[in-house]
Amino acid sequence: MVTIKEANVSEGPVAREIRRKLSENFALTRLEIEDDSARHAGHHHEGGIDGRPGGESHINLTIVSESFRGLNRVSRQRAVTAALRAELAGPVHALSIRALVPDEDV
């Protein structure tokens, strides 16, 4: 299941690419992608893929997958950042990752 935190906000191109890559790399139980860019209005890294304000530059992720079983928190985050290497080198300035196994998702 993939959710966007605010139901009235459409998923942009960066979020769609993040969803695609994480779905391909991990057996997802749940994925929540939140564009937190609006909270950083006026910040010099505010623009994302198109350089406009609110352009998906600050992302909060909650990813739940059995793929993380046996990995510590740092290893889980490294696995996610490896899958999103291109996004972190480009449009995404800040990425918050909450990576859990299903029984931790309470």
PDB file of C-alpha atoms in Angstrom:
ATOM      1  CA  MET A   1       0.000   0.000   0.000  1.00  0.00           C
ATOM      2  CA  VAL A   2       1.370   3.412  -0.947  1.00  0.00           C
ATOM      3  CA  THR A   3      -0.054   6.511   0.669  1.00  0.00           C
ATOM      4  CA  ILE A   4       0.509  10.231   0.463  1.00  0.00           C
ATOM      5  CA  LYS A   5       0.217  11.938   3.820  1.00  0.00           C
ATOM      6  CA  GLU A   6      -2.089  14.716   2.575  1.00  0.00           C
ATOM      7  CA  ALA A   7      -4.825  13.183   0.434  1.00  0.00           C
ATOM      8  CA  ASN A   8      -5.518  16.475  -1.352  1.00  0.00           C
ATOM      9  CA  VAL A   9      -1.927  16.764  -2.613  1.00  0.00           C
ATOM     10  CA  SER A  10      -1.230  14.977  -5.868  1.00  0.00           C
ATOM     11  CA  GLU A  11       1.894  12.872  -6.177  1.00  0.00           C
ATOM     12  CA  GLY A  12       4.547  14.670  -8.208  1.00  0.00           C
ATOM     13  CA  PRO A  13       7.190  13.228 -10.527  1.00  0.00           C
ATOM     14  CA  VAL A  14       9.819  12.827  -7.797  1.00  0.00           C
ATOM     15  CA  ALA A  15       7.414  10.965  -5.486  1.00  0.00           C
ATOM     16  CA  ARG A  16       6.320   8.718  -8.360  1.00  0.00           C
ATOM     17  CA  GLU A  17       9.945   7.851  -9.138  1.00  0.00           C
ATOM     18  CA  ILE A  18      10.694   7.217  -5.456  1.00  0.00           C
ATOM     19  CA  ARG A  19       7.650   4.915  -5.240  1.00  0.00           C
ATOM     20  CA  ARG A  20       8.707   3.043  -8.393  1.00  0.00           C
ATOM     21  CA  LYS A  21      12.284   2.486  -7.225  1.00  0.00           C
ATOM     22  CA  LEU A  22      11.380   1.447  -3.691  1.00  0.00           C
ATOM     23  CA  SER A  23       8.689  -0.925  -4.990  1.00  0.00           C
ATOM     24  CA  GLU A  24      11.231  -2.556  -7.292  1.00  0.00           C
ATOM     25  CA  ASN A  25      13.919  -2.879  -4.598  1.00  0.00           C
ATOM     26  CA  PHE A  26      11.933  -3.892  -1.514  1.00  0.00           C
ATOM     27  CA  ALA A  27       8.989  -6.177  -0.762  1.00  0.00           C
ATOM     28  CA  LEU A  28       6.769  -3.357   0.507  1.00  0.00           C
ATOM     29  CA  THR A  29       4.111  -3.762   3.134  1.00  0.00           C
ATOM     30  CA  ARG A  30       3.545  -0.012   3.373  1.00  0.00           C
ATOM     31  CA  LEU A  31       5.093   3.094   1.855  1.00  0.00           C
ATOM     32  CA  GLU A  32       4.242   6.629   2.866  1.00  0.00           C
ATOM     33  CA  ILE A  33       5.775   9.491   0.908  1.00  0.00           C
ATOM     34  CA  GLU A  34       5.317  12.982   2.306  1.00  0.00           C
ATOM     35  CA  ASP A  35       6.486  16.057   0.424  1.00  0.00           C
ATOM     36  CA  ASP A  36       7.626  18.320   3.267  1.00  0.00           C
ATOM     37  CA  SER A  37       8.997  21.038   0.978  1.00  0.00           C
ATOM     38  CA  ALA A  38       6.364  23.614   1.923  1.00  0.00           C
ATOM     39  CA  ARG A  39       7.807  23.780   5.449  1.00  0.00           C
ATOM     40  CA  HIS A  40      11.076  24.953   3.912  1.00  0.00           C
ATOM     41  CA  ALA A  41       9.676  27.864   1.890  1.00  0.00           C
ATOM     42  CA  GLY A  42      12.365  30.475   1.337  1.00  0.00           C
ATOM     43  CA  HIS A  43      15.155  27.988   2.052  1.00  0.00           C
ATOM     44  CA  HIS A  44      17.844  28.090  -0.630  1.00  0.00           C
ATOM     45  CA  HIS A  45      17.226  24.392  -1.437  1.00  0.00           C
ATOM     46  CA  GLU A  46      13.479  24.874  -1.681  1.00  0.00           C
ATOM     47  CA  GLY A  47      12.970  23.999  -5.360  1.00  0.00           C
ATOM     48  CA  GLY A  48      12.992  20.392  -6.437  1.00  0.00           C
ATOM     49  CA  ILE A  49      12.911  18.795  -9.864  1.00  0.00           C
ATOM     50  CA  ASP A  50      11.813  21.969 -11.640  1.00  0.00           C
ATOM     51  CA  GLY A  51      13.420  24.513  -9.304  1.00  0.00           C
ATOM     52  CA  ARG A  52      10.061  25.998  -8.311  1.00  0.00           C
ATOM     53  CA  PRO A  53       8.971  26.455  -4.699  1.00  0.00           C
ATOM     54  CA  GLY A  54       7.392  23.316  -3.286  1.00  0.00           C
ATOM     55  CA  GLY A  55       9.131  21.182  -5.881  1.00  0.00           C
ATOM     56  CA  GLU A  56       9.568  17.944  -3.901  1.00  0.00           C
ATOM     57  CA  SER A  57      12.959  18.807  -2.441  1.00  0.00           C
ATOM     58  CA  HIS A  58      12.274  17.659   1.153  1.00  0.00           C
ATOM     59  CA  ILE A  59      10.785  14.183   1.504  1.00  0.00           C
ATOM     60  CA  ASN A  60       9.718  12.165   4.552  1.00  0.00           C
ATOM     61  CA  LEU A  61       9.472   8.410   3.978  1.00  0.00           C
ATOM     62  CA  THR A  62       7.963   5.649   6.023  1.00  0.00           C
ATOM     63  CA  ILE A  63       8.808   2.347   4.408  1.00  0.00           C
ATOM     64  CA  VAL A  64       7.760  -1.004   5.850  1.00  0.00           C
ATOM     65  CA  SER A  65       9.286  -4.140   4.374  1.00  0.00           C
ATOM     66  CA  GLU A  66      10.279  -7.625   5.400  1.00  0.00           C
ATOM     67  CA  SER A  67      13.484  -6.896   3.430  1.00  0.00           C
ATOM     68  CA  PHE A  68      14.777  -4.981   6.469  1.00  0.00           C
ATOM     69  CA  ARG A  69      14.576  -7.978   8.822  1.00  0.00           C
ATOM     70  CA  GLY A  70      17.947  -8.509  10.506  1.00  0.00           C
ATOM     71  CA  LEU A  71      19.307  -5.109   9.465  1.00  0.00           C
ATOM     72  CA  ASN A  72      20.042  -2.388  11.981  1.00  0.00           C
ATOM     73  CA  ARG A  73      18.668   1.131  11.515  1.00  0.00           C
ATOM     74  CA  VAL A  74      21.765   2.455   9.730  1.00  0.00           C
ATOM     75  CA  SER A  75      21.855  -0.503   7.307  1.00  0.00           C
ATOM     76  CA  ARG A  76      18.169  -0.018   6.505  1.00  0.00           C
ATOM     77  CA  GLN A  77      18.705   3.664   5.769  1.00  0.00           C
ATOM     78  CA  ARG A  78      21.745   2.896   3.633  1.00  0.00           C
ATOM     79  CA  ALA A  79      19.708   0.412   1.591  1.00  0.00           C
ATOM     80  CA  VAL A  80      17.022   3.032   0.954  1.00  0.00           C
ATOM     81  CA  THR A  81      19.500   5.783   0.077  1.00  0.00           C
ATOM     82  CA  ALA A  82      21.322   3.415  -2.303  1.00  0.00           C
ATOM     83  CA  ALA A  83      18.042   2.774  -4.126  1.00  0.00           C
ATOM     84  CA  LEU A  84      17.414   6.541  -4.346  1.00  0.00           C
ATOM     85  CA  ARG A  85      20.955   7.622  -5.245  1.00  0.00           C
ATOM     86  CA  ALA A  86      19.886   9.584  -8.357  1.00  0.00           C
ATOM     87  CA  GLU A  87      17.151  11.472  -6.523  1.00  0.00           C
ATOM     88  CA  LEU A  88      19.523  12.422  -3.703  1.00  0.00           C
ATOM     89  CA  ALA A  89      22.074  13.671  -6.234  1.00  0.00           C
ATOM     90  CA  GLY A  90      19.424  15.762  -7.958  1.00  0.00           C
ATOM     91  CA  PRO A  91      16.030  17.025  -6.917  1.00  0.00           C
ATOM     92  CA  VAL A  92      15.883  15.760  -3.313  1.00  0.00           C
ATOM     93  CA  HIS A  93      17.828  17.941  -0.880  1.00  0.00           C
ATOM     94  CA  ALA A  94      16.608  16.290   2.347  1.00  0.00           C
ATOM     95  CA  LEU A  95      15.293  12.790   2.952  1.00  0.00           C
ATOM     96  CA  SER A  96      13.948  11.553   6.283  1.00  0.00           C
ATOM     97  CA  ILE A  97      13.709   7.754   6.385  1.00  0.00           C
ATOM     98  CA  ARG A  98      11.708   5.651   8.802  1.00  0.00           C
ATOM     99  CA  ALA A  99      12.447   2.058   7.715  1.00  0.00           C
ATOM    100  CA  LEU A 100      10.643  -0.705   9.592  1.00  0.00           C
ATOM    101  CA  VAL A 101       9.835  -4.399   9.426  1.00  0.00           C
ATOM    102  CA  PRO A 102       6.099  -5.231   9.579  1.00  0.00           C
ATOM    103  CA  ASP A 103       5.990  -6.101  13.296  1.00  0.00           C
ATOM    104  CA  GLU A 104       7.584  -2.699  14.143  1.00  0.00           C
ATOM    105  CA  ASP A 105       4.870  -0.821  12.250  1.00  0.00           C
ATOM    106  CA  VAL A 106       2.490  -0.104  15.110  1.00  0.00           C
TER     107      VAL A 106
END
